[in-house]
XYZ file of C-alpha atoms in Angstrom:
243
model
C -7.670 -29.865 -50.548
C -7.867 -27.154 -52.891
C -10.840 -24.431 -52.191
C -12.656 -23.392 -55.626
C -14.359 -19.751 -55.437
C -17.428 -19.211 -57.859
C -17.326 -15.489 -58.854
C -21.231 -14.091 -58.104
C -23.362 -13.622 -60.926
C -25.959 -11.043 -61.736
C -29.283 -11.676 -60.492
C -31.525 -8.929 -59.944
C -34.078 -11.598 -58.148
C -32.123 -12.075 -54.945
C -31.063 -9.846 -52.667
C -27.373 -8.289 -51.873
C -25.041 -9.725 -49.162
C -24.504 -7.369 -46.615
C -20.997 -6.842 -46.454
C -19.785 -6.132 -42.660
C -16.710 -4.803 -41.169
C -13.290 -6.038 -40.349
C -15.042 -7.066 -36.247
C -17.653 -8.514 -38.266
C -20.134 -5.306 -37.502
C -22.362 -4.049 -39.795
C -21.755 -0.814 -41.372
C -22.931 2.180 -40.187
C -23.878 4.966 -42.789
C -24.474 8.510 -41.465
C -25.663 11.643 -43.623
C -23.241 13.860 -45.309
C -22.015 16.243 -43.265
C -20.791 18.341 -46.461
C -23.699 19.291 -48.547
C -21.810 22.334 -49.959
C -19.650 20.206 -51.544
C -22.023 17.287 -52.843
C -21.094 17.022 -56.715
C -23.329 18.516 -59.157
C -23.277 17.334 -62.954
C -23.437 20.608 -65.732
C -23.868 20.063 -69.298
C -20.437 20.802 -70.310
C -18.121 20.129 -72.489
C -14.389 20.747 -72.422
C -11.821 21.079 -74.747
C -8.748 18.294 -74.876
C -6.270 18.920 -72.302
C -3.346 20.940 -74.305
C 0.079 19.523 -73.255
C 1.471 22.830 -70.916
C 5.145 23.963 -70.224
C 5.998 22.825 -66.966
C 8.332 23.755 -64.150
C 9.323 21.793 -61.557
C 9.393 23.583 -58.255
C 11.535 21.171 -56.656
C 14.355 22.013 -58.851
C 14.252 25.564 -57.111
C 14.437 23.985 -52.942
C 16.720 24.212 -50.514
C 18.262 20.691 -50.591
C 18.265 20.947 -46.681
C 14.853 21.757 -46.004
C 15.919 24.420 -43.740
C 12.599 26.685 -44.322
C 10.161 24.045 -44.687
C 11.489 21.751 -41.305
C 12.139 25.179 -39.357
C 11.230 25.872 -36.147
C 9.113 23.388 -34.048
C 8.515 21.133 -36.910
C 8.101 16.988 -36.070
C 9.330 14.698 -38.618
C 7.509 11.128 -38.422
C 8.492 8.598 -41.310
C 6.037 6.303 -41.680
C 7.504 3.152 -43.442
C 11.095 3.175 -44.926
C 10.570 3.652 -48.766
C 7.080 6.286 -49.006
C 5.345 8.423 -46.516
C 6.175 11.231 -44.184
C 4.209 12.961 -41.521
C 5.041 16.774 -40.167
C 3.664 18.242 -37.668
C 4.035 22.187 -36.830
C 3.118 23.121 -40.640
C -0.145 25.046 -41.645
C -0.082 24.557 -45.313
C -1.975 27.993 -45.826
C 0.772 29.489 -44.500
C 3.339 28.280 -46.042
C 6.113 30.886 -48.030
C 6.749 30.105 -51.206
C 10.732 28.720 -50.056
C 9.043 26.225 -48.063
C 6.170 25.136 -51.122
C 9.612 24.302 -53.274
C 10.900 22.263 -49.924
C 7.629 20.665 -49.659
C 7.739 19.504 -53.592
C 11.232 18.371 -53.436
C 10.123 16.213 -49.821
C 7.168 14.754 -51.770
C 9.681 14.029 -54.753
C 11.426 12.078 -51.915
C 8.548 10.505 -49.916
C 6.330 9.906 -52.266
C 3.340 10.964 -50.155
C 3.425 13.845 -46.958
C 0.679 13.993 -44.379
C -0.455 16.928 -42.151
C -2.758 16.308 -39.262
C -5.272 19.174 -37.817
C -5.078 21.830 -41.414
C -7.557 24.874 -41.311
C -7.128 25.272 -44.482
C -10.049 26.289 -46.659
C -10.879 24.634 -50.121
C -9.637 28.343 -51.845
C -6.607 28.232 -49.961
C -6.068 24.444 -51.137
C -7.258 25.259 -54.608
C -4.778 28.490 -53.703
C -1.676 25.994 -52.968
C -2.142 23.857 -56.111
C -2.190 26.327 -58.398
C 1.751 27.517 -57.225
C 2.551 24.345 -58.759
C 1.074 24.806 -61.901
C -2.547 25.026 -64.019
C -4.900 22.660 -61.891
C -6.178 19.652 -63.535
C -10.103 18.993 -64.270
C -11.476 15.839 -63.992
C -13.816 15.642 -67.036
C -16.346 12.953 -66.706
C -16.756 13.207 -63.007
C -19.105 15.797 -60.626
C -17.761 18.778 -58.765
C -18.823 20.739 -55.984
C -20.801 23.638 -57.213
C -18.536 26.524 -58.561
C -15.256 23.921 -58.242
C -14.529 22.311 -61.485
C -10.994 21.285 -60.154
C -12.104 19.480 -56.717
C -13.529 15.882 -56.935
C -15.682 15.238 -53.647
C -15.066 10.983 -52.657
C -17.834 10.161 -50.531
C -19.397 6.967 -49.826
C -23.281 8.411 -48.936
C -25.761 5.657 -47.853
C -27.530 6.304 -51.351
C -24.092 5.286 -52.672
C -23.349 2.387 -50.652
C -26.806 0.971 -51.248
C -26.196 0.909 -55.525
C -22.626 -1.021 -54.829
C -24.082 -3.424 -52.758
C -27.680 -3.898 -54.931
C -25.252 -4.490 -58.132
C -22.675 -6.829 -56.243
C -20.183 -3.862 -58.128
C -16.247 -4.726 -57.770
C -14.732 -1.364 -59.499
C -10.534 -2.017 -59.684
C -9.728 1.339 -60.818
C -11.030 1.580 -56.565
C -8.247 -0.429 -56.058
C -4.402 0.275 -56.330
C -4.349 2.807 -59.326
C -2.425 5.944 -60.427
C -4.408 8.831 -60.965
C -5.533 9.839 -64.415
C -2.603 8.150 -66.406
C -4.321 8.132 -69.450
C -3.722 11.801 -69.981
C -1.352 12.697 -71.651
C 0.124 14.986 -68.779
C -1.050 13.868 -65.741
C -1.170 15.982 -63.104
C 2.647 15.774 -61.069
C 0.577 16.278 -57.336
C -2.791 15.255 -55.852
C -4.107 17.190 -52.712
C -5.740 15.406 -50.402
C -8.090 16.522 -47.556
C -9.932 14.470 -45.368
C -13.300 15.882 -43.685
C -14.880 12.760 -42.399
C -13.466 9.085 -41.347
C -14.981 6.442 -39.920
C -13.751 5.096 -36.543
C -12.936 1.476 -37.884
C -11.537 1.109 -41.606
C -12.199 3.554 -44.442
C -7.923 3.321 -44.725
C -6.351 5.182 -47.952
C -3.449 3.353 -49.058
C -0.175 4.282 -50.861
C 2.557 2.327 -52.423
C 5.952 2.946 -53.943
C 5.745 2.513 -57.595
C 9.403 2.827 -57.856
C 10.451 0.643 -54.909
C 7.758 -2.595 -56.078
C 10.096 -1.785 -59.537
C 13.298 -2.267 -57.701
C 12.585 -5.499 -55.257
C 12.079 -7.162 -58.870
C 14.392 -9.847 -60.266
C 16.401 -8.780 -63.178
C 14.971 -11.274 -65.402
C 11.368 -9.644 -64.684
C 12.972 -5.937 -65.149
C 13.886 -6.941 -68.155
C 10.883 -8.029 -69.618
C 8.862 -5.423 -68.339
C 11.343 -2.724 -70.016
C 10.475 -4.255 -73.785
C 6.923 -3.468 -72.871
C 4.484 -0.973 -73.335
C 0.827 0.084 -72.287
C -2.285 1.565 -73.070
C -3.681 3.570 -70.223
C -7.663 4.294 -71.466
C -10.322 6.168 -69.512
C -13.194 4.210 -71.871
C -14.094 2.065 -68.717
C -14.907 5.142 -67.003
C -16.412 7.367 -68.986
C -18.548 5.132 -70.387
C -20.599 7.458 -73.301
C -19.001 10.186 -72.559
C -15.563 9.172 -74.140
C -13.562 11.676 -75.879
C -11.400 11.288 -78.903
C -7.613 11.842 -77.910
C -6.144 11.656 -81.644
């Protein structure tokens, strides 16, 4: 028997389905807890993104990671190919030997994670910018006075339009950040304020490892291709000539 699937259609006359959770619960939406950093929208308009020298500060680490994995430091890999966990490590605190460690580890890992940080958003902002000018998201909100941060939050208000519009948005799904730039940014920071006790999961994959668990045949034909990464399905009006 073969199970055919009918892809919903837009009809403003009936109501959403309420989606539930993984125990078959349905969701619980609480206020924002973060109002200080709630996006705001200025009229603004930026200049391209100029392509910017660029120095790679894990070309300047200690192979060993002798500063960064000093001391009382835990080491927890989480799967064999991406993701490592330390424990030990304030990132505010960090000298500037261990910040080339920690870009050479993430040049390794793919993705690090650090559990309990007191770090501020001007000491994160503060860490990114060792690495190099910080990237601005143009067509998206910022917290007021923080062009570089982009707040993710799934409000109630927010919840209620996805569900009312039956919206399915795959750049949501597995996606690089900002490809279509034409430098995109080499490191994403990442802090997490609020999770919910059941689901809400951030995933992260291995780009280079799905490359290498292909067949040759499929290498092959993927090498004689090329791409066109585009931001027009997100910016919607508000597209910017890149010529």
């Amino acid at each position: 028997m073969v199970a055919k699937y009918s892809a919903p259609t837009a009809d403003s006359s009936k109501a959403p389905v309420a989606i539930k959770n993984a125990l078959n619960e349905e969701p619980v939406h609480a206020e924002f807890e973060h109002p200080e950093l709630l996006s705001v929208y200025p009229d603004t308009k930026y200049d391209p993104i100029p392509v910017l020298p660029y120095e790679d500060r894990a070309l300047k680490a200690d192979p060993t990671f002798k500063n960064l994995l000093a001391g009382d430091v835990t080491v927890t890999h989480l799967a064999p190919k991406i993701g490592t966990e330390l424990s030990g490590i304030q990132l505010h605190e960090l000298t500037d030997a261990q910040k080339d460690e920690l870009a050479l580890l993430i040049a390794h890992r793919g993705v690090v994670f650090f559990r309990d940080q007191d770090i501020t958003i001007d000491q994160q902002l503060d860490l990114g910018r060792y690495y190099g000018p910080l990237h601005i998201h143009q067509n998206l909100g910022h917290p007021e006075g923080h062009p570089e941060v982009v707040v993710v939050e799934n409000s109630l208000a927010k919840s209620a339009a996805l569900l009312k519009n039956q919206q399915y948005v795959p750049a949501n799904e597995w996606h690089s950040d900002v490809s279509n730039e034409r430098q995109p940014p080499s490191y994403t920071s990442f802090k997490l304020l609020t999770n919910p006790s059941v689901g809400g999961d951030t995933l992260w994959a291995s780009g280079y490892e799905a490359y290498e668990r292909l067949t040759p045949p499929m290498k092959a034909l993927l090498e004689g291709l090329t791409a066109i990464h585009s931001s027009k399905a997100r910016t919607g009006r508000h597209v910017r000539d890149h010529d």
